C-alpha cells in the first residue's frame, strides 16, 4: 500500500493494514465510494481568513469565549472549514449548511451529543477535533465515525494524569512499561477512547476509565465497547497528521473503509498534498 503526499504523514500511514490510506488534492468524487472516509486537516496561523458568512452567531459567540488565541482561532477556522467543505460535498451554498448537534443517544442531552449536519437533509456524517491550534474533521456517508487528536504537551505529566483516562487494566500495563514508552501509550489510549465515544455519539458522557481499549495494540485493531444500541466492535486507526500529535479514527469494524487525507491551507483552500 503506497502513500502519496506529505512526508510528515508517510511514516505514520505507510503500513500494511486492512484499511487503505491516501492523500487527496480534492477528492470530492471519491467520497461517494463505499466505505470512504475523508479527513480534512489544517492549522491556524494567527489570522482569520475566509470566515465571513461561514460562521453562525452561536459559533462566533462560542469562539469568543475561548481564552487562548490559538484555541479561539482554531475553533473558528475549524467550523468555517467544516461548513465550506461540507457545502462542496453537498453541492450547495455554504450559507445553506447548518451544523449543530444531535441529542446524546444515552441521556438525550444535546450539549454533549454528536455533531451533525442539520440542514440540508443528508446521509453525510461528520466528526471533528482540535488541539492547540491544529484541527481536523472527518466525513463519511451513511455510517458513524469518530475522530480525536491531541497535541503533545510538555506541561502534561502523563504519570500523574494517567488514572483520569485509563482503566485499572490499562494502568497496570502503563506503569509496568518503560518511561520512554509511557507518553505514547497515554496519548494513544486517550485518543482511541475519545474517537470511539465520538463515533457512538456520547462524547465524554462516560468517564474514560470505565472503558478499556487495546492501547498497546497495532493501529487497525478491532476494539469492543458495549454501550446501548451502538455497534459494539470498532476498528481504530492511528495517525500523525502533525509533528508531536496523536490522532485516532474509529469506524464500525463491520465496514471495510478507505481513509483519505485532504490538507487545507490557512485560507481553507485545498493544499497540494
Coordinates of N, CA and C in Angstrom, one line a residue, residues 68-253:
X68 N -7.5 31.3 25.1 CA -6.3 31.4 24.4 C -6.5 31.7 22.9
X69 N -5.7 32.5 22.3 CA -5.9 32.9 21.0 C -5.8 31.7 20.0
X70 N -4.9 30.8 20.2 CA -4.8 29.7 19.3 C -6.0 28.8 19.4
X71 N -6.6 28.7 20.6 CA -7.9 27.9 20.7 C -9.0 28.6 20.0
X72 N -9.0 29.9 20.2 CA -10.1 30.7 19.6 C -10.1 30.7 18.1
X73 N -8.9 31.0 17.5 CA -8.7 30.9 16.1 C -8.9 29.5 15.5
X74 N -8.4 28.5 16.2 CA -8.5 27.2 15.8 C -10.0 26.7 15.7
X75 N -10.8 27.1 16.7 CA -12.2 26.8 16.8 C -12.9 27.4 15.6
X76 N -12.7 28.7 15.4 CA -13.4 29.4 14.3 C -13.0 28.9 13.0
X77 N -11.7 28.7 12.8 CA -11.3 28.2 11.5 C -11.8 26.8 11.2
X78 N -11.8 25.9 12.2 CA -12.4 24.6 12.1 C -13.8 24.6 11.6
X79 N -14.6 25.4 12.3 CA -16.0 25.5 11.9 C -16.3 26.1 10.6
X80 N -15.5 27.1 10.2 CA -15.6 27.7 8.9 C -15.2 26.6 7.8
X81 N -14.2 25.9 8.1 CA -13.7 24.9 7.2 C -14.8 23.8 7.0
X82 N -15.4 23.4 8.1 CA -16.4 22.3 8.1 C -17.6 22.8 7.2
X83 N -18.0 24.0 7.4 CA -19.2 24.5 6.6 C -18.8 24.6 5.1
X84 N -17.6 25.2 4.9 CA -17.2 25.3 3.5 C -17.0 24.0 2.8
X85 N -16.4 23.1 3.4 CA -16.1 21.8 2.8 C -17.3 20.9 2.6
X86 N -18.2 20.9 3.7 CA -19.4 20.1 3.5 C -20.3 20.7 2.5
X87 N -20.3 22.0 2.3 CA -21.1 22.6 1.2 C -20.6 22.1 -0.1
X88 N -19.3 22.0 -0.3 CA -18.8 21.5 -1.5 C -19.2 20.0 -1.7
X89 N -19.1 19.2 -0.7 CA -19.6 17.8 -0.8 C -21.0 17.7 -1.2
X90 N -21.9 18.6 -0.7 CA -23.3 18.5 -0.9 C -23.7 19.3 -2.1
X91 N -22.9 20.1 -2.7 CA -23.2 20.9 -3.9 C -24.2 22.0 -3.6
X92 N -24.1 22.6 -2.4 CA -25.0 23.7 -2.0 C -24.2 24.9 -1.5
X93 N -24.7 26.1 -1.4 CA -24.0 27.3 -0.9 C -23.7 27.0 0.6
X94 N -22.5 27.5 1.0 CA -22.2 27.4 2.5 C -23.2 27.9 3.4
X95 N -23.9 29.0 3.0 CA -24.9 29.6 3.9 C -26.1 28.7 4.1
X96 N -26.3 27.7 3.3 CA -27.4 26.8 3.5 C -27.1 25.6 4.4
X97 N -25.9 25.5 4.8 CA -25.5 24.3 5.6 C -25.6 24.7 7.1
X98 N -26.4 24.0 7.8 CA -26.5 24.2 9.2 C -25.9 23.0 10.0
X99 N -24.8 23.3 10.7 CA -24.1 22.3 11.5 C -24.4 22.5 13.0
X100 N -24.9 21.5 13.6 CA -25.2 21.6 15.1 C -24.9 20.3 15.8
X101 N -25.7 19.9 16.7 CA -25.6 18.7 17.5 C -26.9 17.9 17.6
X102 N -26.7 16.6 17.6 CA -27.9 15.7 17.9 C -27.9 15.4 19.4
X103 N -29.0 15.0 19.9 CA -29.1 14.6 21.3 C -28.2 13.4 21.6
X104 N -27.6 13.4 22.8 CA -26.8 12.2 23.2 C -27.7 11.0 23.2
X105 N -27.3 9.9 22.5 CA -28.1 8.7 22.5 C -28.4 8.0 23.8
X106 N -27.5 8.4 24.8 CA -27.7 7.7 26.1 C -28.6 8.5 27.0
X107 N -28.5 9.9 27.1 CA -29.2 10.6 28.0 C -30.1 11.7 27.4
X108 N -29.9 11.9 26.1 CA -30.7 12.9 25.4 C -30.2 14.4 25.5
X109 N -29.1 14.6 26.2 CA -28.6 15.9 26.4 C -27.9 16.4 25.1
X110 N -28.3 17.5 24.5 CA -27.7 18.0 23.3 C -26.4 18.6 23.5
X111 N -26.0 18.9 24.7 CA -24.8 19.6 25.0 C -23.6 18.8 24.7
X112 N -23.7 17.5 24.8 CA -22.5 16.6 24.5 C -22.9 15.6 23.5
X113 N -24.0 15.9 22.7 CA -24.3 15.0 21.6 C -23.4 15.1 20.4
X114 N -23.5 14.2 19.5 CA -22.5 14.3 18.3 C -22.8 15.4 17.4
X115 N -21.8 16.0 16.7 CA -22.0 17.0 15.7 C -22.8 16.4 14.5
X116 N -23.5 17.2 13.8 CA -24.3 16.7 12.7 C -24.6 17.8 11.7
X117 N -24.9 17.5 10.5 CA -25.4 18.4 9.5 C -26.9 18.4 9.6
X118 N -27.4 19.5 10.2 CA -28.9 19.5 10.4 C -29.7 19.9 9.2
X119 N -29.0 20.7 8.3 CA -29.7 21.1 7.1 C -28.6 21.4 6.0
X120 N -28.8 21.0 4.8 CA -29.9 20.2 4.3 C -29.9 18.7 4.8
X121 N -31.0 18.0 4.6 CA -31.0 16.6 5.0 C -30.0 15.8 4.2
X122 N -29.2 15.0 4.8 CA -28.1 14.3 4.2 C -27.7 13.1 5.0
X123 N -27.1 12.1 4.3 CA -26.5 10.9 5.0 C -25.1 11.2 5.3
X124 N -24.6 12.4 5.1 CA -23.2 12.7 5.4 C -23.0 12.8 6.9
X125 N -22.0 12.0 7.4 CA -21.7 12.0 8.8 C -20.4 12.8 9.0
X126 N -20.3 13.5 10.2 CA -19.2 14.4 10.4 C -18.7 14.2 11.8
X127 N -17.4 14.4 12.0 CA -16.9 14.4 13.4 C -15.7 15.3 13.4
X128 N -15.4 16.0 14.5 CA -14.4 17.0 14.5 C -13.5 16.9 15.7
X129 N -12.3 17.5 15.6 CA -11.4 17.6 16.8 C -10.4 18.7 16.6
X130 N -9.9 19.3 17.7 CA -8.9 20.3 17.6 C -8.1 20.3 18.8
X131 N -6.8 20.8 18.7 CA -5.9 20.8 19.8 C -4.8 21.8 19.5
X132 N -4.6 22.8 20.4 CA -3.5 23.7 20.3 C -3.4 24.3 18.9
X133 N -4.5 24.8 18.3 CA -4.4 25.5 17.1 C -4.5 24.6 15.9
X134 N -4.3 23.3 16.0 CA -4.4 22.3 15.0 C -5.9 21.8 15.0
X135 N -6.4 21.4 13.8 CA -7.8 21.0 13.8 C -7.9 19.9 12.7
X136 N -9.0 19.2 12.8 CA -9.3 18.2 11.7 C -10.7 17.8 11.9
X137 N -11.3 17.4 10.8 CA -12.7 16.8 10.8 C -12.7 15.7 9.7
X138 N -13.6 14.8 10.0 CA -13.7 13.6 9.1 C -15.2 13.5 8.6
X139 N -15.3 13.1 7.4 CA -16.7 12.9 6.8 C -16.8 11.5 6.2
X140 N -18.0 11.0 6.2 CA -18.3 9.7 5.6 C -19.8 9.7 5.3
X141 N -20.2 8.8 4.4 CA -21.6 8.7 4.0 C -22.2 7.4 4.6
X142 N -23.2 7.6 5.5 CA -24.0 6.5 5.9 C -23.6 5.7 7.0
X143 N -22.4 6.0 7.7 CA -22.0 5.2 8.8 C -21.3 6.1 9.8
X144 N -21.4 5.8 11.1 CA -20.8 6.6 12.1 C -19.3 6.6 12.2
X145 N -18.7 7.7 12.5 CA -17.2 7.8 12.6 C -16.9 8.7 13.8
X146 N -15.7 8.5 14.4 CA -15.3 9.4 15.5 C -13.8 9.7 15.3
X147 N -13.5 11.0 15.5 CA -12.1 11.4 15.3 C -11.6 12.2 16.5
X148 N -10.4 11.9 17.0 CA -9.9 12.7 18.1 C -8.4 12.9 17.9
X149 N -7.9 14.1 18.3 CA -6.5 14.4 18.1 C -6.0 15.2 19.3
X150 N -4.8 14.9 19.8 CA -4.2 15.6 20.9 C -2.8 15.9 20.5
X151 N -2.4 17.2 20.8 CA -1.0 17.6 20.6 C -0.2 17.3 21.9
X152 N 1.0 16.8 21.7 CA 1.9 16.6 22.9 C 2.1 17.9 23.6
X153 N 2.0 17.8 24.9 CA 2.3 19.0 25.8 C 3.4 18.6 26.8
X154 N 4.4 19.4 26.9 CA 5.4 19.2 27.9 C 4.9 19.5 29.3
X155 N 3.8 20.2 29.4 CA 3.3 20.6 30.7 C 2.4 19.5 31.3
X156 N 2.1 18.5 30.4 CA 1.3 17.4 30.9 C 2.1 16.2 31.4
X157 N 2.0 16.0 32.7 CA 2.7 14.8 33.3 C 1.8 13.6 33.2
X158 N 2.1 12.8 32.2 CA 1.2 11.6 31.9 C 1.2 10.6 33.1
X159 N 2.3 10.5 33.9 CA 2.2 9.6 35.0 C 1.2 10.1 36.0
X160 N 1.0 11.4 36.2 CA 0.1 11.9 37.2 C -1.4 11.8 36.7
X161 N -1.6 12.0 35.4 CA -3.0 12.1 34.9 C -3.5 10.8 34.2
X162 N -2.6 9.8 34.2 CA -3.0 8.5 33.6 C -4.3 7.9 34.2
X163 N -4.5 8.1 35.5 CA -5.6 7.5 36.1 C -6.9 8.2 35.7
X164 N -6.8 9.4 35.1 CA -8.0 10.1 34.6 C -8.5 9.5 33.3
X165 N -7.7 8.8 32.6 CA -8.0 8.3 31.2 C -8.0 6.8 31.1
X166 N -7.3 6.1 32.0 CA -7.0 4.7 31.9 C -7.8 3.8 32.9
X167 N -8.2 2.6 32.4 CA -8.8 1.7 33.3 C -7.7 1.0 34.2
X168 N -8.2 0.2 35.1 CA -7.2 -0.5 36.0 C -6.3 -1.4 35.2
X169 N -6.8 -2.1 34.2 CA -6.0 -3.0 33.4 C -5.0 -2.2 32.6
X170 N -5.4 -1.1 32.0 CA -4.5 -0.2 31.3 C -3.4 0.4 32.1
X171 N -3.8 0.8 33.3 CA -2.9 1.4 34.3 C -1.8 0.5 34.7
X172 N -2.1 -0.8 34.8 CA -1.1 -1.8 35.2 C -0.1 -1.9 34.1
X173 N -0.5 -2.0 32.9 CA 0.4 -2.1 31.8 C 1.2 -0.8 31.6
X174 N 0.6 0.3 31.8 CA 1.2 1.6 31.7 C 2.4 1.8 32.7
X175 N 2.1 1.4 33.9 CA 3.2 1.6 35.0 C 4.2 0.5 34.9
X176 N 4.0 -0.6 34.2 CA 5.0 -1.6 34.0 C 5.8 -1.4 32.8
X177 N 5.5 -0.4 32.0 CA 6.2 -0.1 30.7 C 7.4 0.8 31.0
X178 N 8.3 0.9 30.1 CA 9.4 1.8 30.2 C 9.0 3.2 30.2
X179 N 9.7 4.1 30.9 CA 9.3 5.5 30.9 C 9.2 6.1 29.5
X180 N 10.1 5.7 28.6 CA 10.2 6.2 27.3 C 9.0 5.8 26.4
X181 N 8.2 4.8 26.9 CA 7.0 4.4 26.1 C 5.7 5.0 26.7
X182 N 5.8 5.5 27.9 CA 4.5 5.9 28.5 C 3.8 7.0 27.9
X183 N 4.5 8.0 27.3 CA 3.8 9.1 26.7 C 3.0 8.7 25.6
X184 N 3.5 7.9 24.7 CA 2.8 7.4 23.5 C 1.6 6.5 24.0
X185 N 1.8 5.7 25.0 CA 0.8 4.8 25.4 C -0.4 5.6 26.0
X186 N -0.1 6.7 26.7 CA -1.1 7.5 27.3 C -1.9 8.2 26.2
X187 N -1.3 8.9 25.2 CA -2.0 9.6 24.2 C -2.8 8.7 23.3
X188 N -2.2 7.5 23.0 CA -2.9 6.5 22.1 C -4.2 6.0 22.8
X189 N -4.1 5.7 24.1 CA -5.2 5.3 24.9 C -6.3 6.4 24.9
X190 N -5.9 7.6 25.2 CA -6.8 8.7 25.3 C -7.5 9.0 24.0
X191 N -6.8 9.1 22.9 CA -7.4 9.4 21.6 C -8.3 8.3 21.1
X192 N -7.9 7.1 21.3 CA -8.7 5.9 20.8 C -10.0 5.9 21.6
X193 N -10.0 6.1 22.9 CA -11.2 6.1 23.6 C -12.2 7.3 23.2
X194 N -11.6 8.4 23.0 CA -12.5 9.6 22.6 C -13.0 9.4 21.2
X195 N -12.2 8.8 20.3 CA -12.7 8.5 19.0 C -13.9 7.6 19.0
X196 N -13.8 6.5 19.8 CA -14.9 5.5 19.8 C -16.1 6.2 20.5
X197 N -16.0 6.9 21.5 CA -17.1 7.6 22.2 C -17.7 8.6 21.3
X198 N -16.9 9.3 20.5 CA -17.5 10.2 19.5 C -18.3 9.5 18.4
X199 N -17.7 8.4 18.0 CA -18.4 7.6 16.9 C -19.8 7.1 17.5
X200 N -19.8 6.7 18.7 CA -21.1 6.2 19.3 C -22.0 7.4 19.5
X201 N -21.4 8.6 19.7 CA -22.2 9.8 19.8 C -22.5 10.3 21.2
X202 N -21.7 9.9 22.2 CA -21.9 10.3 23.6 C -20.8 11.2 24.1
X203 N -19.7 11.4 23.4 CA -18.7 12.3 23.9 C -18.1 11.8 25.1
X204 N -17.9 12.7 26.1 CA -17.4 12.3 27.4 C -18.4 12.1 28.5
X205 N -19.6 11.6 28.0 CA -20.7 11.4 29.0 C -20.3 10.2 29.9
X206 N -19.5 9.3 29.4 CA -19.0 8.2 30.2 C -17.5 8.4 30.6
X207 N -17.1 8.3 31.8 CA -15.7 8.5 32.2 C -14.8 7.6 31.5
X208 N -13.7 8.1 31.0 CA -12.7 7.2 30.2 C -12.2 6.0 31.0
X209 N -12.0 6.1 32.3 CA -11.5 4.9 33.0 C -12.5 3.7 33.0
X210 N -13.8 4.0 32.7 CA -14.7 2.9 32.6 C -14.7 2.0 31.4
X211 N -13.8 2.5 30.4 CA -13.7 1.8 29.1 C -12.3 1.3 29.0
X212 N -12.1 0.1 28.5 CA -10.8 -0.5 28.2 C -10.6 -0.7 26.7
X213 N -9.6 -0.1 26.2 CA -9.3 -0.3 24.7 C -7.9 -0.9 24.6
X214 N -7.6 -1.4 23.4 CA -6.3 -2.0 23.2 C -5.3 -1.0 22.9
X215 N -4.9 -0.2 23.9 CA -4.0 0.9 23.7 C -2.6 0.5 23.3
X216 N -2.3 -0.8 23.6 CA -1.0 -1.3 23.2 C -0.9 -2.0 21.9
X217 N -2.1 -2.2 21.3 CA -2.1 -3.0 20.0 C -1.7 -2.1 18.8
X218 N -1.5 -2.7 17.7 CA -1.2 -2.0 16.5 C -2.4 -1.2 16.0
X219 N -2.1 -0.2 15.2 CA -3.2 0.5 14.6 C -4.0 -0.4 13.7
X220 N -5.3 -0.2 13.6 CA -6.1 -1.1 12.9 C -6.8 -2.1 13.7
X221 N -6.5 -2.1 15.0 CA -7.1 -3.2 15.9 C -8.6 -3.0 16.0
X222 N -9.3 -4.1 16.2 CA -10.7 -4.0 16.5 C -11.0 -4.1 18.0
X223 N -11.7 -3.1 18.5 CA -12.0 -3.0 19.9 C -13.5 -3.1 20.2
X224 N -13.8 -3.7 21.3 CA -15.2 -3.9 21.7 C -15.6 -3.0 22.8
X225 N -16.7 -2.2 22.6 CA -17.2 -1.3 23.6 C -18.7 -1.5 23.5
X226 N -19.3 -2.0 24.6 CA -20.7 -2.3 24.6 C -21.5 -1.2 25.3
X227 N -22.1 -0.3 24.5 CA -22.9 0.8 25.1 C -24.2 1.0 24.3
X228 N -25.2 0.6 24.9 CA -26.6 0.8 24.3 C -26.8 0.1 23.0
X229 N -27.4 0.8 22.0 CA -27.7 0.2 20.7 C -26.7 0.5 19.7
X230 N -25.5 1.1 20.1 CA -24.5 1.4 19.1 C -23.7 0.1 18.7
X231 N -23.1 0.1 17.6 CA -22.2 -1.1 17.3 C -21.2 -1.3 18.4
X232 N -20.9 -2.6 18.6 CA -20.0 -2.9 19.7 C -18.6 -3.1 19.3
X233 N -18.3 -3.3 18.0 CA -17.0 -3.6 17.5 C -16.6 -2.4 16.6
X234 N -15.4 -1.8 17.0 CA -14.9 -0.6 16.3 C -13.5 -0.9 15.9
X235 N -13.2 -0.5 14.6 CA -11.8 -0.5 14.1 C -11.2 0.9 14.4
X236 N -10.0 0.9 14.9 CA -9.4 2.2 15.3 C -8.1 2.3 14.5
X237 N -7.9 3.4 13.8 CA -6.6 3.7 13.1 C -5.9 4.8 13.8
X238 N -4.6 4.8 13.9 CA -3.8 5.8 14.5 C -3.1 6.6 13.4
X239 N -3.0 7.9 13.5 CA -2.3 8.7 12.5 C -1.5 9.8 13.2
X240 N -0.6 10.4 12.5 CA 0.2 11.6 13.0 C 0.2 12.7 11.9
X241 N -0.9 13.5 11.9 CA -1.0 14.5 10.9 C -0.1 15.7 11.0
X242 N 0.3 15.9 12.3 CA 1.2 17.0 12.6 C 2.4 16.5 13.5
X243 N 3.5 17.1 13.5 CA 4.6 16.6 14.4 C 4.1 16.7 15.9
X244 N 4.5 15.7 16.7 CA 4.1 15.7 18.1 C 2.6 15.7 18.3
X245 N 1.9 15.0 17.4 CA 0.5 14.9 17.6 C 0.0 13.4 17.5
X246 N -1.1 13.1 18.1 CA -1.7 11.8 18.1 C -3.1 11.9 17.7
X247 N -3.5 11.1 16.7 CA -4.8 11.1 16.1 C -5.4 9.7 16.1
X248 N -6.6 9.5 16.4 CA -7.3 8.2 16.3 C -8.6 8.4 15.5
X249 N -8.9 7.5 14.6 CA -10.2 7.4 13.9 C -10.9 6.1 14.2
X250 N -12.1 6.2 14.6 CA -12.9 5.0 14.8 C -14.1 4.9 13.8
X251 N -14.3 3.7 13.4 CA -15.4 3.4 12.5 C -15.9 1.9 12.8
X252 N -17.1 1.6 12.4 CA -17.6 0.2 12.6 C -16.7 -0.8 12.0
X253 N -16.4 -1.8 12.8 CA -15.4 -2.9 12.3 C -16.0 -3.7 11.1

